[in-house]
């Protein structure tokens, strides 16, 4: 593993994805951005497309709808085939991850009563959605450390493919099968995996999934999320949000609610056309690069973080907060330190952008489309320097609102 900067630069020179970096708006060469797992960079193609689309809106007004209205399904199909290992007609882009999770969990719960289960480490919004649903439906809620032991009597299980804190990658196929043996359905949250980690929904036997587009898929702040329902299950599920965009003969207007066949029944209201264009461009870039190559590069970059952490940071009191084995790790590496919050502040001052997760996790996200080996080397070099000099002590231990 490369420990000299020259060796890191040589790996970049041999990187088959190197040219993708220039497809993003950069203009900040001093800044090392290691937070693409929270909000991805802006692709040049997206900036140009959005400018054009805003012009188009101004010119076409309501006559634009025939060209805009199918975007949720069209972009969903691109995601399905190019990123998620699903078939056309199994993915739709709509709403936020949180709302989609609610829709799928509520619909799955209608198929059979039982407990709602998730793990204590899951992303907060996933736990909140289940808490609310349990209260509304009078269902039992189990938030546990060991999901597999909580499967008997479960109806719906919510799991993250990649743990947002530790980066641990779950065994999707095995856990889906284990839940099915108990008659439970898993809703997978792909927010921290799709676009950087291979996802093969059909091959893994997955029936239900949701995920966001503004992390590794680079679709921008507030871009809509997606949901996946395996074809076999679609017509047995009903969305708890009965909206006109999921209605048969939508523009006939005066009919009683009668949802369309297929994934479209999970649409609720008018799609965010401008944001959908951003999702489409982001997904196109990912598809062009190929998830297999993205994964290879992501693993190489994460391994470099681990190697430099061991060599430089362990003597400074750091420990690894992520699995050591790349086979069970997503596309970020968390490192831990008792002064983690202050170190994050000092790092941002040094123009390295990580993020922080309680209680002491500094997340270093690797977005393989635009992160280079030298970025990792320089970021960890700046980090060791500032901790050696004790610069973190200039910052308060109190937290700010957005971390
Ligand atoms: C980022 C993320 C979300 C985001 O949910 P929003 O509704 O888009 O705010 C949800 N779940 C997980 C696991 C995430 O990482």
CSV table of C-alpha atoms and ligand atoms in Angstrom, one decimal:
chain,number,residue,atom,x,y,z
A,1,UNK,CA,0.0,0.0,0.0
A,2,UNK,CA,1.3,3.4,-1.0
A,3,UNK,CA,2.7,5.4,1.9
A,4,UNK,CA,4.6,8.0,-0.1
A,5,UNK,CA,2.8,10.9,-1.9
A,6,UNK,CA,4.6,9.9,-5.1
A,7,UNK,CA,3.1,6.4,-4.9
A,8,UNK,CA,-0.3,7.9,-4.4
A,9,UNK,CA,0.2,10.1,-7.4
A,10,UNK,CA,1.3,7.1,-9.4
A,11,UNK,CA,-2.0,5.3,-8.5
A,12,UNK,CA,-3.9,8.3,-9.8
A,13,UNK,CA,-2.0,8.3,-13.0
A,14,UNK,CA,-3.0,4.7,-13.6
A,15,UNK,CA,-6.7,5.2,-12.5
A,16,UNK,CA,-9.1,4.4,-15.3
A,17,UNK,CA,-11.7,6.7,-13.8
A,18,UNK,CA,-9.3,9.7,-13.4
A,19,UNK,CA,-11.0,11.7,-16.2
A,20,UNK,CA,-14.3,11.8,-14.4
A,21,UNK,CA,-13.0,14.3,-11.9
A,22,UNK,CA,-13.0,17.0,-14.6
A,23,UNK,CA,-16.7,16.4,-15.2
A,24,UNK,CA,-17.5,18.1,-11.8
A,25,UNK,CA,-17.5,21.7,-10.9
A,26,UNK,CA,-14.2,22.1,-8.9
A,27,UNK,CA,-12.7,25.6,-8.6
A,28,UNK,CA,-11.5,24.8,-5.1
A,29,UNK,CA,-8.3,23.0,-5.6
A,30,UNK,CA,-7.1,23.7,-2.1
A,31,UNK,CA,-10.2,22.2,-0.5
A,32,UNK,CA,-10.2,18.4,-0.1
A,33,UNK,CA,-13.8,17.3,-0.1
A,34,UNK,CA,-14.4,14.1,1.8
A,35,UNK,CA,-18.1,14.5,2.4
A,36,UNK,CA,-19.5,13.3,-0.9
A,37,UNK,CA,-21.3,10.7,1.2
A,38,UNK,CA,-23.4,13.5,2.7
A,39,UNK,CA,-23.8,15.8,-0.3
A,40,UNK,CA,-22.1,14.9,-3.6
A,41,UNK,CA,-20.4,17.5,-5.9
A,42,UNK,CA,-22.1,19.2,-8.7
A,43,UNK,CA,-21.6,17.6,-12.1
A,44,UNK,CA,-20.9,20.1,-15.0
A,45,UNK,CA,-23.6,18.4,-17.1
A,46,UNK,CA,-26.1,19.0,-14.3
A,47,UNK,CA,-25.3,22.7,-14.0
A,48,UNK,CA,-25.8,23.1,-17.8
A,49,UNK,CA,-28.9,21.0,-18.0
A,50,UNK,CA,-30.5,22.9,-15.1
A,51,UNK,CA,-29.8,26.2,-16.8
A,52,UNK,CA,-31.4,24.9,-20.0
A,53,UNK,CA,-34.4,23.5,-18.2
A,54,UNK,CA,-35.1,26.7,-16.3
A,55,UNK,CA,-35.1,28.5,-19.7
A,56,UNK,CA,-37.4,25.8,-21.1
A,57,UNK,CA,-39.8,26.3,-18.2
A,58,UNK,CA,-39.9,30.0,-19.0
A,59,UNK,CA,-40.6,29.4,-22.6
A,60,UNK,CA,-42.9,26.4,-22.6
A,61,UNK,CA,-44.9,26.9,-19.5
A,62,UNK,CA,-47.7,24.3,-19.2
A,63,UNK,CA,-47.0,22.9,-22.7
A,64,UNK,CA,-43.8,21.4,-21.3
A,65,UNK,CA,-45.7,18.8,-19.2
A,66,UNK,CA,-45.9,16.0,-21.9
A,67,UNK,CA,-42.1,15.9,-21.9
A,68,UNK,CA,-41.6,16.3,-18.2
A,69,UNK,CA,-44.3,14.1,-16.7
A,70,UNK,CA,-42.6,10.7,-17.3
A,71,UNK,CA,-39.3,11.7,-15.6
A,72,UNK,CA,-40.0,9.7,-12.3
A,73,UNK,CA,-40.3,6.5,-14.3
A,74,UNK,CA,-37.6,7.2,-16.9
A,75,UNK,CA,-35.0,8.1,-14.3
A,76,UNK,CA,-36.2,5.2,-12.2
A,77,UNK,CA,-35.5,2.8,-15.0
A,78,UNK,CA,-32.0,4.2,-15.5
A,79,UNK,CA,-31.3,3.7,-11.8
A,80,UNK,CA,-32.9,0.2,-11.8
A,81,UNK,CA,-30.8,-1.2,-14.7
A,82,UNK,CA,-27.5,0.8,-14.3
A,83,UNK,CA,-27.1,1.0,-10.5
A,84,UNK,CA,-29.5,-1.2,-8.5
A,85,UNK,CA,-29.6,-4.5,-10.3
A,86,UNK,CA,-33.3,-4.3,-10.9
A,87,UNK,CA,-35.6,-4.4,-13.9
A,88,UNK,CA,-37.3,-1.5,-15.7
A,89,UNK,CA,-40.6,-0.7,-14.0
A,90,UNK,CA,-39.3,-1.6,-10.6
A,91,UNK,CA,-37.9,1.8,-9.5
A,92,UNK,CA,-39.5,5.2,-9.3
A,93,UNK,CA,-38.0,8.5,-8.3
A,94,UNK,CA,-40.2,10.6,-5.9
A,95,UNK,CA,-40.4,12.4,-2.6
A,96,UNK,CA,-37.7,12.0,0.1
A,97,UNK,CA,-36.2,8.9,1.4
A,98,UNK,CA,-38.1,9.4,4.6
A,99,UNK,CA,-41.5,9.6,2.9
A,100,UNK,CA,-40.7,6.7,0.6
A,101,UNK,CA,-39.7,4.6,3.6
A,102,UNK,CA,-43.0,5.4,5.2
A,103,UNK,CA,-44.9,4.5,2.1
A,104,UNK,CA,-43.3,1.1,1.7
A,105,UNK,CA,-43.3,0.2,5.4
A,106,UNK,CA,-47.0,1.1,5.7
A,107,UNK,CA,-47.9,-0.8,2.6
A,108,UNK,CA,-45.9,-3.9,3.7
A,109,UNK,CA,-47.6,-3.8,7.1
A,110,UNK,CA,-51.0,-4.1,5.3
A,111,UNK,CA,-49.9,-7.5,3.9
A,112,UNK,CA,-49.6,-9.0,7.3
A,113,UNK,CA,-49.6,-7.9,10.9
A,114,UNK,CA,-46.6,-8.2,13.1
A,115,UNK,CA,-43.8,-6.3,14.7
A,116,UNK,CA,-41.8,-3.5,13.1
A,117,UNK,CA,-38.0,-4.1,13.6
A,118,UNK,CA,-34.9,-2.2,13.1
A,119,UNK,CA,-31.5,-1.9,14.7
A,120,UNK,CA,-30.4,0.6,17.3
A,121,UNK,CA,-27.6,1.9,15.0
A,122,UNK,CA,-29.9,2.6,12.1
A,123,UNK,CA,-30.2,6.1,10.7
A,124,UNK,CA,-32.5,8.3,12.9
A,125,UNK,CA,-35.1,9.0,10.3
A,126,UNK,CA,-35.6,5.3,9.7
A,127,UNK,CA,-36.2,4.8,13.4
A,128,UNK,CA,-38.6,7.8,13.6
A,129,UNK,CA,-40.7,6.5,10.7
A,130,UNK,CA,-41.1,3.2,12.4
A,131,UNK,CA,-42.0,4.7,15.7
A,132,UNK,CA,-44.7,6.8,14.1
A,133,UNK,CA,-46.1,4.0,12.1
A,134,UNK,CA,-46.1,1.7,15.1
A,135,UNK,CA,-48.1,4.2,17.1
A,136,UNK,CA,-50.6,4.8,14.3
A,137,UNK,CA,-51.2,1.1,13.6
A,138,UNK,CA,-50.9,-0.2,17.1
A,139,UNK,CA,-48.0,-2.4,16.0
A,140,UNK,CA,-45.2,-3.6,18.2
A,141,UNK,CA,-41.9,-1.8,17.7
A,142,UNK,CA,-38.6,-3.5,18.3
A,143,UNK,CA,-35.4,-1.4,18.0
A,144,UNK,CA,-32.7,-3.9,18.9
A,145,UNK,CA,-29.0,-4.6,18.7
A,146,UNK,CA,-29.4,-7.9,17.0
A,147,UNK,CA,-32.1,-7.9,14.3
A,148,UNK,CA,-31.9,-11.6,13.6
A,149,UNK,CA,-32.9,-12.5,17.1
A,150,UNK,CA,-36.0,-10.2,16.8
A,151,UNK,CA,-37.3,-11.8,13.6
A,152,UNK,CA,-39.9,-14.2,15.0
A,153,UNK,CA,-43.2,-12.4,14.9
A,154,UNK,CA,-41.9,-9.6,12.7
A,155,UNK,CA,-43.8,-8.2,9.7
A,156,UNK,CA,-41.5,-5.4,8.5
A,157,UNK,CA,-37.7,-5.0,9.0
A,158,UNK,CA,-35.8,-1.9,8.0
A,159,UNK,CA,-32.1,-2.2,7.5
A,160,UNK,CA,-29.4,0.1,6.1
A,161,UNK,CA,-27.2,-1.6,3.4
A,162,UNK,CA,-24.3,0.5,4.7
A,163,UNK,CA,-24.2,1.7,8.3
A,164,UNK,CA,-24.1,5.5,8.2
A,165,UNK,CA,-21.7,5.7,11.2
A,166,UNK,CA,-19.3,2.8,10.9
A,167,UNK,CA,-19.6,2.1,7.1
A,168,UNK,CA,-20.3,-1.5,7.8
A,169,UNK,CA,-21.8,-3.3,4.7
A,170,UNK,CA,-24.7,-5.7,5.5
A,171,UNK,CA,-25.1,-9.1,3.9
A,172,UNK,CA,-28.2,-8.2,1.9
A,173,UNK,CA,-29.0,-11.6,0.5
A,174,UNK,CA,-28.6,-13.5,3.8
A,175,UNK,CA,-30.6,-11.1,5.9
A,176,UNK,CA,-33.4,-10.8,3.3
A,177,UNK,CA,-33.7,-14.6,3.3
A,178,UNK,CA,-33.6,-14.9,7.1
A,179,UNK,CA,-36.4,-12.4,7.4
A,180,UNK,CA,-38.5,-14.2,4.7
A,181,UNK,CA,-38.2,-17.5,6.6
A,182,UNK,CA,-40.0,-15.7,9.4
A,183,UNK,CA,-42.6,-14.3,7.1
A,184,UNK,CA,-41.2,-10.8,7.4
A,185,UNK,CA,-40.3,-8.3,4.6
A,186,UNK,CA,-37.2,-6.2,4.7
A,187,UNK,CA,-37.1,-2.7,3.4
A,188,UNK,CA,-33.5,-1.9,2.5
A,189,UNK,CA,-32.2,1.7,2.8
A,190,UNK,CA,-29.6,2.1,0.1
A,191,UNK,CA,-28.8,5.8,0.9
A,192,UNK,CA,-25.1,5.1,1.8
A,193,UNK,CA,-24.4,2.4,-0.8
A,194,UNK,CA,-26.0,3.0,-4.2
A,195,UNK,CA,-23.5,4.7,-6.5
A,196,UNK,CA,-20.4,3.5,-4.7
A,197,UNK,CA,-21.1,-0.1,-3.7
A,198,UNK,CA,-22.6,-2.7,-6.0
A,199,UNK,CA,-26.3,-3.3,-5.3
A,200,UNK,CA,-28.0,-6.3,-6.9
A,201,UNK,CA,-31.5,-6.2,-5.7
A,202,UNK,CA,-33.0,-8.9,-7.8
A,203,UNK,CA,-30.1,-11.3,-7.3
A,204,UNK,CA,-30.2,-10.8,-3.6
A,205,UNK,CA,-34.0,-11.5,-3.5
A,206,UNK,CA,-34.9,-8.0,-2.3
A,207,UNK,CA,-38.5,-7.0,-2.4
A,208,UNK,CA,-38.5,-3.5,-1.2
A,209,UNK,CA,-35.9,-0.7,-1.0
A,210,UNK,CA,-35.5,3.1,-0.8
A,211,UNK,CA,-32.5,5.4,-1.1
A,212,UNK,CA,-31.4,9.0,-1.6
A,213,UNK,CA,-29.8,10.5,-4.7
A,214,UNK,CA,-27.8,13.5,-3.3
A,215,UNK,CA,-25.0,11.4,-1.7
A,216,UNK,CA,-22.9,9.2,-4.1
A,217,UNK,CA,-25.3,9.9,-7.0
A,218,UNK,CA,-24.5,13.6,-6.9
A,219,UNK,CA,-28.1,14.9,-7.6
A,220,UNK,CA,-27.9,17.9,-5.3
A,221,UNK,CA,-29.4,19.2,-2.1
A,222,UNK,CA,-33.0,18.1,-1.7
A,223,UNK,CA,-33.1,16.0,-4.9
A,224,UNK,CA,-35.8,13.4,-4.8
A,225,UNK,CA,-35.2,9.9,-3.6
A,226,UNK,CA,-36.2,6.6,-5.1
A,227,UNK,CA,-38.1,3.5,-4.1
A,228,UNK,CA,-38.0,0.0,-5.5
A,229,UNK,CA,-40.7,-2.7,-5.3
A,230,UNK,CA,-40.1,-6.1,-6.9
A,231,UNK,CA,-42.5,-6.6,-9.8
A,232,UNK,CA,-44.2,-9.6,-8.2
A,233,UNK,CA,-45.3,-7.6,-5.2
A,234,UNK,CA,-46.3,-4.3,-6.8
A,235,UNK,CA,-50.0,-4.9,-7.4
A,236,UNK,CA,-50.5,-6.3,-3.9
A,237,UNK,CA,-49.3,-3.2,-2.2
A,238,UNK,CA,-51.2,0.1,-1.8
A,239,UNK,CA,-49.5,3.4,-1.0
A,240,UNK,CA,-50.7,5.0,2.2
A,241,UNK,CA,-50.6,8.3,0.4
A,242,UNK,CA,-53.4,8.1,-2.2
A,243,UNK,CA,-52.4,10.8,-4.7
A,244,UNK,CA,-53.5,11.7,-8.2
A,245,UNK,CA,-50.2,10.8,-9.7
A,246,UNK,CA,-50.7,7.2,-8.7
A,247,UNK,CA,-54.2,7.2,-10.1
A,248,UNK,CA,-55.4,5.3,-13.2
A,249,UNK,CA,-56.5,7.8,-15.9
A,250,UNK,CA,-55.2,10.6,-13.8
A,251,UNK,CA,-56.7,13.4,-15.9
A,252,UNK,CA,-60.2,11.9,-16.0
A,253,UNK,CA,-60.4,13.7,-12.6
A,254,UNK,CA,-63.9,12.7,-11.3
A,255,UNK,CA,-63.2,9.0,-10.5
A,256,UNK,CA,-62.8,7.3,-7.2
A,257,UNK,CA,-59.2,6.4,-6.2
A,258,UNK,CA,-58.1,3.4,-8.3
A,259,UNK,CA,-54.3,3.1,-8.4
A,260,UNK,CA,-52.4,2.3,-11.6
A,261,UNK,CA,-50.8,-1.1,-12.0
A,262,UNK,CA,-47.1,-1.2,-11.3
A,263,UNK,CA,-44.6,1.0,-9.6
A,264,UNK,CA,-46.4,4.2,-10.6
A,265,UNK,CA,-49.0,3.7,-7.8
A,266,UNK,CA,-46.3,4.9,-5.4
A,267,UNK,CA,-46.3,8.4,-6.8
A,268,UNK,CA,-48.3,10.8,-4.8
A,269,UNK,CA,-48.2,14.4,-6.1
A,270,UNK,CA,-46.6,16.5,-8.9
A,271,UNK,CA,-42.9,15.4,-9.5
A,272,UNK,CA,-40.1,17.9,-9.0
A,273,UNK,CA,-39.1,18.2,-12.7
A,274,UNK,CA,-36.0,20.3,-12.2
A,275,UNK,CA,-34.6,18.2,-9.5
A,276,UNK,CA,-35.4,15.0,-11.5
A,277,UNK,CA,-33.1,16.3,-14.3
A,278,UNK,CA,-30.3,16.6,-11.7
A,279,UNK,CA,-30.9,13.0,-10.6
A,280,UNK,CA,-30.8,11.9,-14.3
A,281,UNK,CA,-27.5,13.5,-15.0
A,282,UNK,CA,-26.0,12.2,-11.7
A,283,UNK,CA,-27.1,8.7,-12.4
A,284,UNK,CA,-25.9,8.9,-16.0
A,285,UNK,CA,-22.4,9.7,-14.8
A,286,UNK,CA,-22.4,6.7,-12.4
A,287,UNK,CA,-23.7,4.4,-15.1
A,288,UNK,CA,-21.0,5.6,-17.5
A,289,UNK,CA,-18.3,5.0,-15.0
A,290,UNK,CA,-19.7,1.6,-14.1
A,291,UNK,CA,-20.4,0.5,-10.5
A,292,UNK,CA,-17.8,-2.3,-10.7
A,293,UNK,CA,-15.0,0.2,-11.4
A,294,UNK,CA,-16.3,2.7,-8.9
A,295,UNK,CA,-16.2,0.0,-6.2
A,296,UNK,CA,-12.6,-1.0,-7.1
A,297,UNK,CA,-11.5,2.5,-6.8
A,298,UNK,CA,-13.5,3.1,-3.6
A,299,UNK,CA,-11.9,0.1,-2.0
A,300,UNK,CA,-8.4,1.3,-3.0
A,301,UNK,CA,-9.0,4.7,-1.5
A,302,UNK,CA,-10.5,3.4,1.7
A,303,UNK,CA,-7.6,1.0,2.1
A,304,UNK,CA,-5.2,3.9,1.7
A,305,UNK,CA,-7.1,5.7,4.6
A,306,UNK,CA,-6.8,2.6,6.8
A,307,UNK,CA,-3.0,2.2,6.0
A,308,UNK,CA,-2.3,5.9,6.7
A,309,UNK,CA,-4.4,5.8,9.8
A,310,UNK,CA,-2.4,2.8,11.1
A,311,UNK,CA,0.9,4.4,10.3
A,312,UNK,CA,0.3,8.0,11.3
A,313,UNK,CA,-2.8,8.4,13.5
A,314,UNK,CA,-2.8,5.5,15.9
A,315,UNK,CA,0.2,6.9,17.7
A,316,UNK,CA,-1.9,10.2,18.1
A,317,UNK,CA,-4.7,8.4,19.9
A,318,UNK,CA,-7.0,7.5,16.9
A,319,UNK,CA,-8.8,4.2,16.4
A,320,UNK,CA,-10.6,2.8,13.5
A,321,UNK,CA,-14.4,3.1,13.7
A,322,UNK,CA,-15.0,1.0,10.5
A,323,UNK,CA,-14.5,-2.6,9.6
A,324,UNK,CA,-10.9,-3.4,8.6
A,325,UNK,CA,-12.1,-5.9,6.0
A,326,UNK,CA,-13.0,-4.1,2.7
A,327,UNK,CA,-15.5,-6.9,1.8
A,328,UNK,CA,-17.8,-5.7,4.7
A,329,UNK,CA,-17.2,-2.0,4.4
A,330,UNK,CA,-18.9,0.6,2.3
A,331,UNK,CA,-17.4,3.7,0.8
A,332,UNK,CA,-16.4,5.7,3.9
A,333,UNK,CA,-14.0,5.1,6.7
A,334,UNK,CA,-14.7,6.4,10.2
A,335,UNK,CA,-11.9,7.2,12.5
A,336,UNK,CA,-12.4,7.9,16.1
A,337,UNK,CA,-10.7,10.2,18.6
A,338,UNK,CA,-11.9,11.5,22.0
A,339,UNK,CA,-11.5,15.0,20.7
A,340,UNK,CA,-13.2,14.1,17.4
A,341,UNK,CA,-15.5,17.1,17.3
A,342,UNK,CA,-12.7,19.6,17.8
A,343,UNK,CA,-10.5,17.8,15.4
A,344,UNK,CA,-13.2,18.1,12.7
A,345,UNK,CA,-13.4,21.9,13.3
A,346,UNK,CA,-9.6,22.2,12.9
A,347,UNK,CA,-9.7,20.0,9.8
A,348,UNK,CA,-12.3,22.2,8.1
A,349,UNK,CA,-10.1,25.2,8.9
A,350,UNK,CA,-7.3,23.3,7.1
A,351,UNK,CA,-9.6,22.9,4.1
A,352,UNK,CA,-10.3,19.2,4.6
A,353,UNK,CA,-14.1,18.6,4.7
A,354,UNK,CA,-15.1,15.5,6.6
A,355,UNK,CA,-18.2,15.1,8.8
A,356,UNK,CA,-18.8,14.2,12.3
A,357,UNK,CA,-21.2,11.7,13.8
A,358,UNK,CA,-21.8,11.2,17.5
A,359,UNK,CA,-20.1,10.4,19.8
A,360,UNK,CA,-16.6,10.7,18.3
A,361,UNK,CA,-16.7,9.5,14.7
A,362,UNK,CA,-14.9,11.5,12.0
A,363,UNK,CA,-16.3,10.2,8.7
A,364,UNK,CA,-14.0,10.3,5.7
A,365,UNK,CA,-16.2,9.7,2.7
A,366,UNK,CA,-14.7,8.5,-0.6
A,367,UNK,CA,-16.6,9.5,-3.7
A,368,UNK,CA,-14.7,7.5,-6.4
A,369,UNK,CA,-15.9,9.6,-9.3
A,370,UNK,CA,-13.8,12.6,-8.1
A,371,UNK,CA,-11.7,11.7,-5.1
A,372,UNK,CA,-8.0,11.0,-5.9
A,373,UNK,CA,-5.4,9.1,-4.0
A,374,UNK,CA,-3.4,12.3,-3.4
A,375,UNK,CA,-6.5,13.8,-1.9
A,376,UNK,CA,-6.5,11.1,0.7
A,377,UNK,CA,-2.8,11.4,1.3
A,378,UNK,CA,-2.9,15.2,1.7
A,379,UNK,CA,-6.0,15.1,3.9
A,380,UNK,CA,-4.4,12.6,6.3
A,381,UNK,CA,-1.1,14.5,6.2
A,382,UNK,CA,-2.9,17.7,7.2
A,383,UNK,CA,-4.8,15.8,9.9
A,384,UNK,CA,-1.7,14.3,11.5
A,385,UNK,CA,0.1,17.7,11.4
A,386,UNK,CA,-2.7,19.6,13.1
A,387,UNK,CA,-3.2,17.0,15.8
A,388,UNK,CA,0.6,16.9,16.4
A,389,UNK,CA,0.5,20.7,16.9
A,390,UNK,CA,-2.6,20.4,19.2
A,391,UNK,CA,-4.6,22.8,16.9
A,392,UNK,CA,-7.9,21.1,17.8
A,393,UNK,CA,-7.6,22.6,21.4
A,394,UNK,CA,-8.5,26.0,20.0
A,395,UNK,CA,-12.0,24.8,19.3
A,396,UNK,CA,-14.9,24.5,21.7
A,397,UNK,CA,-16.2,21.0,22.5
A,398,UNK,CA,-19.8,22.2,22.1
A,399,UNK,CA,-21.6,21.1,18.9
A,400,UNK,CA,-23.3,23.2,16.2
A,401,UNK,CA,-26.7,22.3,14.6
A,402,UNK,CA,-25.6,20.8,11.3
A,403,UNK,CA,-22.8,18.4,11.7
B,1,LIG,C1,-29.1,10.2,4.1
B,1,LIG,C2,-30.0,9.1,4.6
B,1,LIG,C3,-31.4,9.3,4.6
B,1,LIG,C4,-31.9,10.7,4.2
B,1,LIG,O1,-33.3,10.8,4.3
B,1,LIG,P1,-34.0,12.1,3.6
B,1,LIG,O2,-35.4,11.8,3.7
B,1,LIG,O3,-33.5,12.2,2.2
B,1,LIG,O4,-33.6,13.2,4.4
B,1,LIG,C5,-32.2,8.3,5.0
B,1,LIG,N1,-31.6,7.1,5.4
B,1,LIG,C6,-30.3,6.9,5.4
B,1,LIG,C7,-29.7,5.6,5.9
B,1,LIG,C8,-29.4,7.9,5.0
B,1,LIG,O5,-28.1,7.7,5.0
